[in-house]
PDB file of C-alpha atoms in Angstrom:
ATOM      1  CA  UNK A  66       0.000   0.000   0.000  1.00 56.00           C
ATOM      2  CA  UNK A  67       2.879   2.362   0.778  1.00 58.00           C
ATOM      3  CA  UNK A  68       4.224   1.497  -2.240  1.00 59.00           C
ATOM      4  CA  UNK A  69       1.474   2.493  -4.447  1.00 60.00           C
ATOM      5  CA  UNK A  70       0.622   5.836  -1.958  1.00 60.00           C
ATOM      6  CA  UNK A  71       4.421   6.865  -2.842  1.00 56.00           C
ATOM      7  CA  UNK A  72       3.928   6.242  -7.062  1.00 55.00           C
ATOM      8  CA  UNK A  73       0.798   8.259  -6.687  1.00 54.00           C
ATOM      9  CA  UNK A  74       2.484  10.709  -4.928  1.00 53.00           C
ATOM     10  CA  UNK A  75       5.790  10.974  -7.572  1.00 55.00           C
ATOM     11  CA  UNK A  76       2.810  10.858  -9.983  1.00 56.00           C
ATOM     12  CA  UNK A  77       0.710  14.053  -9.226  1.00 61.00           C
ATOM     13  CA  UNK A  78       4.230  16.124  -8.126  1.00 52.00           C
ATOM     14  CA  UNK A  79       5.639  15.130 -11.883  1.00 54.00           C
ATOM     15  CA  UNK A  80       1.984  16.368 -13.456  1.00 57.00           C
ATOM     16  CA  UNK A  81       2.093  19.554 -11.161  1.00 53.00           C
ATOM     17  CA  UNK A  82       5.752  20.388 -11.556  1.00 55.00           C
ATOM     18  CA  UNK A  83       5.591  19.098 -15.275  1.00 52.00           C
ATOM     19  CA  UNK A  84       8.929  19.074 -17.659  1.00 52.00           C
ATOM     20  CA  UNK A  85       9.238  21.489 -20.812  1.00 51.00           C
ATOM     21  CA  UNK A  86       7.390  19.531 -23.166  1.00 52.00           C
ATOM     22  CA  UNK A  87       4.769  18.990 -20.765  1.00 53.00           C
ATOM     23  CA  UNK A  88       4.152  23.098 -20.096  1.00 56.00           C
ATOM     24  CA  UNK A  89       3.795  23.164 -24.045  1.00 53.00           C
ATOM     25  CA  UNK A  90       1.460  20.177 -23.857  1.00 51.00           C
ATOM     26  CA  UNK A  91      -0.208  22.596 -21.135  1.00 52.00           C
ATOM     27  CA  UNK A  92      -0.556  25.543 -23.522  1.00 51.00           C
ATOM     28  CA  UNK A  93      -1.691  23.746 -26.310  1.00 50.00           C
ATOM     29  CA  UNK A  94      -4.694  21.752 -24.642  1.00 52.00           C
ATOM     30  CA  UNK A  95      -5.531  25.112 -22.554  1.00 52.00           C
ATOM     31  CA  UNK A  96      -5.370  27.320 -26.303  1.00 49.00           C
ATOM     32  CA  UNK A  97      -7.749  24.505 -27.432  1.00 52.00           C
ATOM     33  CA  UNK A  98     -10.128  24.643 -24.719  1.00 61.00           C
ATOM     34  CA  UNK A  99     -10.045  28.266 -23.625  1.00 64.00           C
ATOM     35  CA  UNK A 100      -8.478  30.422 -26.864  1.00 75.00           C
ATOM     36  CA  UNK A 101      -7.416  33.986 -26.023  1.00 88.00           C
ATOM     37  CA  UNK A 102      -7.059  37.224 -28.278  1.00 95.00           C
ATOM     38  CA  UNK A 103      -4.038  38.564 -29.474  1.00 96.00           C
ATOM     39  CA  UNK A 104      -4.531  42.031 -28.346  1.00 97.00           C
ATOM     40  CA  UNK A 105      -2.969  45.227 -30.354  1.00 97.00           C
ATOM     41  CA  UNK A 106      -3.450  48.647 -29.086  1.00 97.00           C
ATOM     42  CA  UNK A 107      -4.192  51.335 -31.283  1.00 97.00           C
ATOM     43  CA  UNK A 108      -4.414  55.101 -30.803  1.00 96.00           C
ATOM     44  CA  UNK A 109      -7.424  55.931 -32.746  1.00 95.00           C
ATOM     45  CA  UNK A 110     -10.973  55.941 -31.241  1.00 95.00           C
ATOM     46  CA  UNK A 111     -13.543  52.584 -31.694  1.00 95.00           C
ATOM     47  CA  UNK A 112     -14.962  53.564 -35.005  1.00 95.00           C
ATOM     48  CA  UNK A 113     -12.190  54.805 -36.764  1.00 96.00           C
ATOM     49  CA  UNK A 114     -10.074  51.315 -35.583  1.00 97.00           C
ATOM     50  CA  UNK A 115     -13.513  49.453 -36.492  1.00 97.00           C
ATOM     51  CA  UNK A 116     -13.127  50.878 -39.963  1.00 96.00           C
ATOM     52  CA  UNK A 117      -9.385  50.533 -40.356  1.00 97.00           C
ATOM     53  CA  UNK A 118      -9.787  46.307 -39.272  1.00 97.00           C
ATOM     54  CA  UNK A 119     -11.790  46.228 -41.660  1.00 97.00           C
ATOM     55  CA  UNK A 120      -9.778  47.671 -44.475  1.00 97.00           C
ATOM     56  CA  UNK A 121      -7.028  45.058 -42.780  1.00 97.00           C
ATOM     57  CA  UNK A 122      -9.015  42.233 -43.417  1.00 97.00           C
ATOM     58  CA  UNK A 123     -10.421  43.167 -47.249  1.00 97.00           C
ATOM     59  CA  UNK A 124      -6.531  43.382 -47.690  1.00 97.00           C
ATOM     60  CA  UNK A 125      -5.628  39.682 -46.381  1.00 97.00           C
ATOM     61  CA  UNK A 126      -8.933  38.562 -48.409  1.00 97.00           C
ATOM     62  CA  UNK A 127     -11.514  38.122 -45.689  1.00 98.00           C
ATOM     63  CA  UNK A 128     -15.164  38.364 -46.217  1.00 97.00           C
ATOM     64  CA  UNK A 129     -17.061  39.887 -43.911  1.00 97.00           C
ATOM     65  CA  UNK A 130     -19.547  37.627 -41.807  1.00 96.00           C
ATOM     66  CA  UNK A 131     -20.946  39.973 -38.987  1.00 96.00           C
ATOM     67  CA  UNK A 132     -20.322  42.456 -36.369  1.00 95.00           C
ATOM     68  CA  UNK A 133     -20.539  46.403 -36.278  1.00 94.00           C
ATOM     69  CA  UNK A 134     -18.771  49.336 -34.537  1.00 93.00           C
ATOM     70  CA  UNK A 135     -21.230  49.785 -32.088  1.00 92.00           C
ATOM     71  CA  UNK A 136     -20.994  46.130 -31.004  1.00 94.00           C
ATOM     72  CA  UNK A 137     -17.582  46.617 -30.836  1.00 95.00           C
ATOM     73  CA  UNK A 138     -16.665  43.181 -33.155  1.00 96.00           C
ATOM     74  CA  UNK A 139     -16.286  41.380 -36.101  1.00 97.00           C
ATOM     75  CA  UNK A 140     -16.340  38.442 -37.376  1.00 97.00           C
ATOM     76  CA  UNK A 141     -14.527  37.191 -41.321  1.00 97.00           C
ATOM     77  CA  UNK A 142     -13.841  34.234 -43.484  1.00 97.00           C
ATOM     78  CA  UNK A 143     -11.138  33.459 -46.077  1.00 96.00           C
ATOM     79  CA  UNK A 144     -12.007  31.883 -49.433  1.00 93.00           C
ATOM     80  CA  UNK A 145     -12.388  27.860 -49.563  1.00 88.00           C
ATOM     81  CA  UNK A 146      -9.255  26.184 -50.266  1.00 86.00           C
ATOM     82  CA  UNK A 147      -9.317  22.546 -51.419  1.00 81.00           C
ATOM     83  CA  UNK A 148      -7.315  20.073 -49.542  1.00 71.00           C
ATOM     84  CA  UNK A 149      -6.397  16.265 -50.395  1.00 71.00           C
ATOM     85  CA  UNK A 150      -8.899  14.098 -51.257  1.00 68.00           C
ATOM     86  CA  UNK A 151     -11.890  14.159 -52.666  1.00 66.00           C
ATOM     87  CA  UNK A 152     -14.389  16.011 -49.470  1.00 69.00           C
ATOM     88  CA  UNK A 153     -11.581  18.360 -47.807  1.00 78.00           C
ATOM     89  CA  UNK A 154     -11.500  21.596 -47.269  1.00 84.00           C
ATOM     90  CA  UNK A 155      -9.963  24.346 -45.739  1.00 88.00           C
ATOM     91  CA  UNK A 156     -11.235  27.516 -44.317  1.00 92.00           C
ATOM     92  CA  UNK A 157      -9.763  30.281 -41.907  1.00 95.00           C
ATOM     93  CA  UNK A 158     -12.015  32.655 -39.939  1.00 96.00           C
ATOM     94  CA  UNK A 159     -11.434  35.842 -38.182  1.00 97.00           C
ATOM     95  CA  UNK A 160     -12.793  37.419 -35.206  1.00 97.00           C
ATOM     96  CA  UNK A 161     -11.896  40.674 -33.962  1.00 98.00           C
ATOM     97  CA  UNK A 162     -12.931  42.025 -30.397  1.00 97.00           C
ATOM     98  CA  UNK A 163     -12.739  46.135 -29.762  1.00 97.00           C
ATOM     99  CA  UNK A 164     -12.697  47.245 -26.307  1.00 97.00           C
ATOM    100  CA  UNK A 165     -11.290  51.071 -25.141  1.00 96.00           C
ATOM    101  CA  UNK A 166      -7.878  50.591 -23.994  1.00 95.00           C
ATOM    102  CA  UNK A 167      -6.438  51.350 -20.801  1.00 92.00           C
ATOM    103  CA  UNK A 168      -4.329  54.030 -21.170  1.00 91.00           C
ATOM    104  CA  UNK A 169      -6.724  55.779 -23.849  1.00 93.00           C
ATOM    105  CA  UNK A 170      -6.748  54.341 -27.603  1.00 95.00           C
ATOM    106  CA  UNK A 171      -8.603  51.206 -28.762  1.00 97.00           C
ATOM    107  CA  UNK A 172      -7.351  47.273 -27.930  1.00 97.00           C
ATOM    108  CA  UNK A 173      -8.038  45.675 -30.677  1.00 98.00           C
ATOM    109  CA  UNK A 174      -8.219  42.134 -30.110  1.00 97.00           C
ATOM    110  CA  UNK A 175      -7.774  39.230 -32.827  1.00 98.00           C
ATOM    111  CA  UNK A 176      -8.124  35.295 -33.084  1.00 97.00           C
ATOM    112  CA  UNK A 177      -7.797  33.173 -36.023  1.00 97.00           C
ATOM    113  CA  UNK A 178      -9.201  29.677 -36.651  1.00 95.00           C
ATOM    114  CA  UNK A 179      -8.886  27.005 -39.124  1.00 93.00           C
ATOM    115  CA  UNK A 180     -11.660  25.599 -40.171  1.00 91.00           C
ATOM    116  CA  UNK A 181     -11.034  21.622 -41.918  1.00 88.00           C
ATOM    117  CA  UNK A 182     -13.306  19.627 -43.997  1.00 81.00           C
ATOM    118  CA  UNK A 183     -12.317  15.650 -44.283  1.00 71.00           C
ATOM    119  CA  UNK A 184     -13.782  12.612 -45.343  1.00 59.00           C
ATOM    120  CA  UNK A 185     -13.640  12.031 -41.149  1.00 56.00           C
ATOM    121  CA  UNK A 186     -16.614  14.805 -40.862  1.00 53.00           C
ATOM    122  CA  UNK A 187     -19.368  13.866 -39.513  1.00 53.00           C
ATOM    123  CA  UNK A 188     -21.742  16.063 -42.280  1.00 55.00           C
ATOM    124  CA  UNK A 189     -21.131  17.554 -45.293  1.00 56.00           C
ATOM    125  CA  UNK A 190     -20.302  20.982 -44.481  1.00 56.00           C
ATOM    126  CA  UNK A 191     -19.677  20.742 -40.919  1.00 63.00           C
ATOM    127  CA  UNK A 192     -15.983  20.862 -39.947  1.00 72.00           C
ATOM    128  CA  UNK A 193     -13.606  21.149 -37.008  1.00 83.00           C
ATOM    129  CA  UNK A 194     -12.881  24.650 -36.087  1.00 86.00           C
ATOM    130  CA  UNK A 195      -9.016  25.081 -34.394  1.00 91.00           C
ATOM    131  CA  UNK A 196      -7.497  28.131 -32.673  1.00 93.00           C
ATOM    132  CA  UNK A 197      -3.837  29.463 -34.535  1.00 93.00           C
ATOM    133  CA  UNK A 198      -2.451  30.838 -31.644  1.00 92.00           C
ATOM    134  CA  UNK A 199       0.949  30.847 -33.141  1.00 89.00           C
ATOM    135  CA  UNK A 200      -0.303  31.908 -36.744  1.00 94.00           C
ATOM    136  CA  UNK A 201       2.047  34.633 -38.418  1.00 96.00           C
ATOM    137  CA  UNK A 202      -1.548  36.082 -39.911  1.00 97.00           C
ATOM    138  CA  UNK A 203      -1.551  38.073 -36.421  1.00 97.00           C
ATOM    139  CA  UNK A 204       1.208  40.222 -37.624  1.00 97.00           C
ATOM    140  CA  UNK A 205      -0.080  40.991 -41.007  1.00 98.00           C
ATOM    141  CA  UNK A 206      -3.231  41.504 -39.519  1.00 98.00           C
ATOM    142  CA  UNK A 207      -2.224  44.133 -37.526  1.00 98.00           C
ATOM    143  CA  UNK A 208       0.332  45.756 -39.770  1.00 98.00           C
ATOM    144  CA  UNK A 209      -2.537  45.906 -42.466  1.00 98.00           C
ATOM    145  CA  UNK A 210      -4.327  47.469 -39.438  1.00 98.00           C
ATOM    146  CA  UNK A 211      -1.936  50.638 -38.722  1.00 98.00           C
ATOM    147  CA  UNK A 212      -1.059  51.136 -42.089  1.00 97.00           C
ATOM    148  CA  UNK A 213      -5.059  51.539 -42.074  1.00 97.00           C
ATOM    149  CA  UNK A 214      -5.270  54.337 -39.881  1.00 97.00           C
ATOM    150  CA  UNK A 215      -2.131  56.045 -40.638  1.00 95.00           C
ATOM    151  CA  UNK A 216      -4.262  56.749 -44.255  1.00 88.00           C
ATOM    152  CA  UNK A 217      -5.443  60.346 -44.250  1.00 72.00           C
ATOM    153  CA  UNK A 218      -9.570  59.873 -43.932  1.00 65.00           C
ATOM    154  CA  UNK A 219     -11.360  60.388 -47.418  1.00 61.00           C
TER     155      UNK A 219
END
């Protein structure tokens, strides 16, 4: 019994302590479960920043889905890319989240997804939806974004 108390016990202090692989294995299952936001702060009021994210995201190809100023979000899709085999598919969707800032300004706020289409799926058109926390859209996103509201308004 003492035997199996003390492996329990090295058990829970190597989950709880964890090794370097196994924080990454944390971040990864927690960014699938509970995504967060890449925040960007911006120092232009919430329409104007609105506006200019949405210039951002006509220039990466987006389509607009939903959202307004006055809500304070967005949401986008990219185009439908074909993937191997004959019923895949492969989407990527934006959201965008804008919140007043702190320290005056707007925080914009941005998460992208990938959206995949297999033979696996359950239904046609029904895929899995994953968070790209690590995505390099993020920084054209937001460089599309101030070079949006560094343009003189029309």
């Amino acid at each position: 019994m003492k035997k199996i108390s003390a492996l329990l016990l090295a058990a829970i202090v190597l989950a709880v302590t964890g090794c370097e692989s196994g924080s990454r294995f944390q971040t990864a299952f927690r960014e699938r479960i509970s995504p967060t936001f890449r925040p960007h702060v911006v120092k232009a009021e919430q329409k104007p920043a609105y506006e200019a994210a949405r210039v951002a995201m006509k220039k990466m190809n987006f389509t607009f889905t939903s959202g307004g100023a006055a809500q304070g979000k967005m949401e986008a899709i990219s185009a439908l890319q074909t993937g191997e085999g004959p019923r895949a598919a492969r989407q990527v969707s934006l959201s965008v989240k804008l919140a007043p800032a702190a320290n005056g300004g707007t925080e914009v706020s941005a998460m992208f997804f990938e959206i995949l289409e297999n033979e696996f799926s359950k239904r046609d058109g029904s895929g899995t939806s994953t968070p790209m926390p690590d995505s390099p859209l993020y920084e054209v996103f937001f460089r599309h974004l101030d070079a949006a509201l560094a343009q003189p308004a029309e």
